[in-house]
Each structure stands twice: as structure tokens, then as C-alpha cells.
PDB file of C-alpha atoms in Angstrom:
ATOM      1  CA  GLN Y   1     101.006  76.897 119.385  1.00 80.00           C
ATOM      2  CA  VAL Y   2     100.547  79.610 116.797  1.00 87.00           C
ATOM      3  CA  GLN Y   3     103.644  81.634 116.039  1.00 96.00           C
ATOM      4  CA  LEU Y   4     104.046  84.874 114.137  1.00 98.00           C
ATOM      5  CA  VAL Y   5     107.328  85.565 112.393  1.00 98.00           C
ATOM      6  CA  GLU Y   6     108.098  88.920 110.836  1.00 98.00           C
ATOM      7  CA  SER Y   7     110.612  89.476 108.051  1.00 98.00           C
ATOM      8  CA  GLY Y   8     111.598  92.052 105.491  1.00 98.00           C
ATOM      9  CA  GLY Y   9     113.195  94.671 107.676  1.00 98.00           C
ATOM     10  CA  GLY Y  10     116.601  96.162 107.082  1.00 98.00           C
ATOM     11  CA  LEU Y  11     118.663  99.283 106.595  1.00 98.00           C
ATOM     12  CA  VAL Y  12     117.366 101.598 103.894  1.00 98.00           C
ATOM     13  CA  GLN Y  13     117.727 105.219 102.871  1.00 98.00           C
ATOM     14  CA  ALA Y  14     115.148 107.932 103.232  1.00 98.00           C
ATOM     15  CA  GLY Y  15     112.679 107.762 100.374  1.00 98.00           C
ATOM     16  CA  ASP Y  16     113.029 104.009  99.921  1.00 98.00           C
ATOM     17  CA  SER Y  17     110.263 101.434 100.244  1.00 98.00           C
ATOM     18  CA  LEU Y  18     110.054  98.181 102.163  1.00 98.00           C
ATOM     19  CA  ARG Y  19     107.534  95.404 102.331  1.00 98.00           C
ATOM     20  CA  LEU Y  20     107.334  93.608 105.640  1.00 98.00           C
ATOM     21  CA  SER Y  21     105.842  90.156 105.954  1.00 98.00           C
ATOM     22  CA  CYS Y  22     104.400  88.318 108.903  1.00 98.00           C
ATOM     23  CA  GLU Y  23     103.831  84.608 108.512  1.00 98.00           C
ATOM     24  CA  ALA Y  24     101.658  82.680 110.929  1.00 97.00           C
ATOM     25  CA  SER Y  25     101.785  79.014 111.710  1.00 95.00           C
ATOM     26  CA  GLY Y  26      98.638  76.929 112.044  1.00 89.00           C
ATOM     27  CA  ARG Y  27      95.337  76.765 110.210  1.00 90.00           C
ATOM     28  CA  ALA Y  28      93.392  79.475 112.008  1.00 93.00           C
ATOM     29  CA  PHE Y  29      95.150  82.478 110.491  1.00 95.00           C
ATOM     30  CA  LYS Y  30      92.276  83.114 108.102  1.00 95.00           C
ATOM     31  CA  HIS Y  31      90.031  83.840 111.085  1.00 96.00           C
ATOM     32  CA  TYR Y  32      92.328  86.374 112.741  1.00 97.00           C
ATOM     33  CA  ALA Y  33      92.279  90.107 112.481  1.00 98.00           C
ATOM     34  CA  MET Y  34      95.875  91.276 112.138  1.00 98.00           C
ATOM     35  CA  GLY Y  35      97.702  94.404 113.120  1.00 98.00           C
ATOM     36  CA  TRP Y  36     101.084  96.034 112.677  1.00 98.00           C
ATOM     37  CA  PHE Y  37     102.746  98.067 115.409  1.00 98.00           C
ATOM     38  CA  ARG Y  38     106.009  99.913 115.767  1.00 98.00           C
ATOM     39  CA  GLN Y  39     108.341 100.280 118.712  1.00 98.00           C
ATOM     40  CA  SER Y  40     110.683 103.197 118.188  1.00 95.00           C
ATOM     41  CA  PRO Y  41     113.561 104.132 120.507  1.00 90.00           C
ATOM     42  CA  GLY Y  42     112.318 106.190 123.421  1.00 93.00           C
ATOM     43  CA  LYS Y  43     108.694 105.971 122.348  1.00 95.00           C
ATOM     44  CA  GLU Y  44     105.646 103.980 123.279  1.00 96.00           C
ATOM     45  CA  ARG Y  45     104.660 101.153 120.995  1.00 97.00           C
ATOM     46  CA  GLU Y  46     102.267 102.577 118.449  1.00 97.00           C
ATOM     47  CA  PHE Y  47      99.554 101.199 116.230  1.00 98.00           C
ATOM     48  CA  LEU Y  48     100.174 101.424 112.495  1.00 98.00           C
ATOM     49  CA  ALA Y  49      97.593  99.384 110.613  1.00 98.00           C
ATOM     50  CA  LEU Y  50      95.031  96.638 110.869  1.00 98.00           C
ATOM     51  CA  ILE Y  51      93.170  94.306 108.545  1.00 98.00           C
ATOM     52  CA  SER Y  52      90.092  92.211 109.062  1.00 97.00           C
ATOM     53  CA  TRP Y  53      90.134  88.435 108.675  1.00 96.00           C
ATOM     54  CA  SER Y  54      88.805  88.654 105.121  1.00 96.00           C
ATOM     55  CA  GLY Y  55      90.879  91.639 104.120  1.00 94.00           C
ATOM     56  CA  ALA Y  56      87.738  93.598 103.346  1.00 95.00           C
ATOM     57  CA  TYR Y  57      88.421  96.188 106.026  1.00 96.00           C
ATOM     58  CA  THR Y  58      91.719  97.927 106.560  1.00 96.00           C
ATOM     59  CA  LYS Y  59      92.874 100.931 108.500  1.00 97.00           C
ATOM     60  CA  SER Y  60      96.209 102.662 108.495  1.00 97.00           C
ATOM     61  CA  VAL Y  61      97.282 105.683 110.471  1.00 95.00           C
ATOM     62  CA  GLU Y  62      99.968 106.468 107.934  1.00 92.00           C
ATOM     63  CA  GLY Y  63      99.014 107.131 104.330  1.00 96.00           C
ATOM     64  CA  ARG Y  64     102.383 105.821 103.206  1.00 97.00           C
ATOM     65  CA  PHE Y  65     101.701 102.387 104.723  1.00 98.00           C
ATOM     66  CA  THR Y  66      99.415  99.771 103.194  1.00 98.00           C
ATOM     67  CA  ILE Y  67      98.384  96.567 104.904  1.00 98.00           C
ATOM     68  CA  SER Y  68      97.274  93.478 103.027  1.00 98.00           C
ATOM     69  CA  ARG Y  69      97.038  89.744 103.559  1.00 98.00           C
ATOM     70  CA  ASN Y  70      97.107  86.451 101.719  1.00 98.00           C
ATOM     71  CA  ASN Y  71      95.217  83.860 103.694  1.00 97.00           C
ATOM     72  CA  SER Y  72      96.368  81.049 101.436  1.00 96.00           C
ATOM     73  CA  LYS Y  73      99.916  81.868 102.525  1.00 97.00           C
ATOM     74  CA  ASN Y  74      99.098  82.633 106.155  1.00 97.00           C
ATOM     75  CA  THR Y  75     100.800  85.966 105.666  1.00 98.00           C
ATOM     76  CA  VAL Y  76     100.058  89.613 106.310  1.00 98.00           C
ATOM     77  CA  TYR Y  77     102.096  92.368 104.710  1.00 98.00           C
ATOM     78  CA  LEU Y  78     102.944  95.979 105.386  1.00 98.00           C
ATOM     79  CA  GLN Y  79     104.022  97.974 102.358  1.00 98.00           C
ATOM     80  CA  MET Y  80     105.881 101.095 103.438  1.00 98.00           C
ATOM     81  CA  ASP Y  81     106.713 103.820 100.961  1.00 98.00           C
ATOM     82  CA  ASN Y  82     108.749 107.007 101.107  1.00 98.00           C
ATOM     83  CA  LEU Y  83     110.372 106.017 104.369  1.00 98.00           C
ATOM     84  CA  THR Y  84     111.861 108.646 106.658  1.00 97.00           C
ATOM     85  CA  PRO Y  85     114.311 108.347 109.568  1.00 97.00           C
ATOM     86  CA  GLU Y  86     111.321 108.755 111.894  1.00 96.00           C
ATOM     87  CA  ASP Y  87     110.100 105.344 110.681  1.00 97.00           C
ATOM     88  CA  THR Y  88     113.061 103.649 112.334  1.00 97.00           C
ATOM     89  CA  GLY Y  89     112.041 101.032 114.851  1.00 98.00           C
ATOM     90  CA  VAL Y  90     111.048  97.457 115.453  1.00 98.00           C
ATOM     91  CA  TYR Y  91     107.959  96.466 113.539  1.00 98.00           C
ATOM     92  CA  LEU Y  92     105.736  93.855 115.099  1.00 98.00           C
ATOM     93  CA  CYS Y  93     102.708  92.036 113.834  1.00 98.00           C
ATOM     94  CA  ALA Y  94      99.952  90.834 116.105  1.00 98.00           C
ATOM     95  CA  ALA Y  95      96.879  88.648 115.836  1.00 98.00           C
ATOM     96  CA  GLU Y  96      93.444  89.178 117.329  1.00 98.00           C
ATOM     97  CA  ILE Y  97      92.184  85.620 117.343  1.00 96.00           C
ATOM     98  CA  THR Y  98      88.482  86.398 117.702  1.00 95.00           C
ATOM     99  CA  GLY Y  99      88.526  88.464 114.526  1.00 94.00           C
ATOM    100  CA  LEU Y 100      87.904  91.765 116.264  1.00 95.00           C
ATOM    101  CA  THR Y 101      89.403  94.683 114.382  1.00 96.00           C
ATOM    102  CA  THR Y 102      90.923  97.010 116.937  1.00 96.00           C
ATOM    103  CA  GLU Y 103      93.759  99.469 117.388  1.00 97.00           C
ATOM    104  CA  LEU Y 104      94.179  98.538 121.034  1.00 97.00           C
ATOM    105  CA  GLN Y 105      97.368  96.594 121.687  1.00 97.00           C
ATOM    106  CA  SER Y 106      95.848  94.977 124.737  1.00 97.00           C
ATOM    107  CA  GLN Y 107      93.251  93.249 122.570  1.00 97.00           C
ATOM    108  CA  TYR Y 108      95.820  91.316 120.536  1.00 98.00           C
ATOM    109  CA  GLN Y 109      96.615  87.887 121.922  1.00 97.00           C
ATOM    110  CA  LEU Y 110      99.516  86.827 119.743  1.00 97.00           C
ATOM    111  CA  TRP Y 111     102.671  88.766 118.911  1.00 98.00           C
ATOM    112  CA  GLY Y 112     105.712  88.242 116.806  1.00 98.00           C
ATOM    113  CA  ARG Y 113     109.189  89.236 117.917  1.00 98.00           C
ATOM    114  CA  GLY Y 114     109.502  91.972 115.359  1.00 98.00           C
ATOM    115  CA  THR Y 115     111.761  92.977 112.520  1.00 98.00           C
ATOM    116  CA  GLN Y 116     114.117  95.964 112.678  1.00 98.00           C
ATOM    117  CA  VAL Y 117     113.742  98.784 110.192  1.00 98.00           C
ATOM    118  CA  THR Y 118     116.406 101.460 110.113  1.00 98.00           C
ATOM    119  CA  VAL Y 119     116.081 104.434 107.800  1.00 98.00           C
ATOM    120  CA  SER Y 120     119.123 106.587 107.233  1.00 98.00           C
ATOM    121  CA  SER Y 121     118.935 110.194 106.120  1.00 94.00           C
TER     122      SER Y 121
END
């Protein structure tokens, strides 16, 4: 069974940068569209960024966040710059196994458990 494991979170100060990673098990990763989402306290889970299976298409709702992937490493990344306390939350990656690029959470079939990011002011 394919698993997604996020890493790279932590406690940082406002203005800092972090790069999150999400590593997938199995051989099919290169066919998946991937997304990053955030669950903040008291808020609905929100879409942050997506990337197509080839990496040719990306979308991010936050200009400070950049998504990328390395299919040879089965890994997708989220580079986050100039972090603010409002970025605090659990960051989750998800896979859309048919390759469909979508912002809709319901379309993603596989989810990681998330990595905590806490930004202090």
C-alpha cells in the first residue's frame, strides 16, 4: 500500500523559510498529481499548492510557497518563504492517483499524516 510521509516541519520565527518534503512509497509516484494542504487551528483544511505528475504544471494560492517534485526520489516539496504566524498548522500532502490536477480535497485518494509547522512572532 502506498504511503505518504511528510517531514521538514518545526518551530520557526516569522520571516524564516522552511522546505517541507513528502516521500511516497511504491513505484507509481511518478504518475500521481500531488497537492499540499494545511489544517490550521479552528479553520477548515485549505488547499495550498498542486503539481502535475511531470512537474510541468503547478499552482499555488500563496506566492510565498513553491511546489516542486523529484520523481526519481518519489518526493514532492513545498518551499515556504517569509513565514508568518498565520502559516501555523499541520501541513499535509496528498496524491491524486489518476494524475488529475485539482484543488478539491475530495479528489485526492491518498493522504499523509502531516507535519506541524509553528511560526512564532
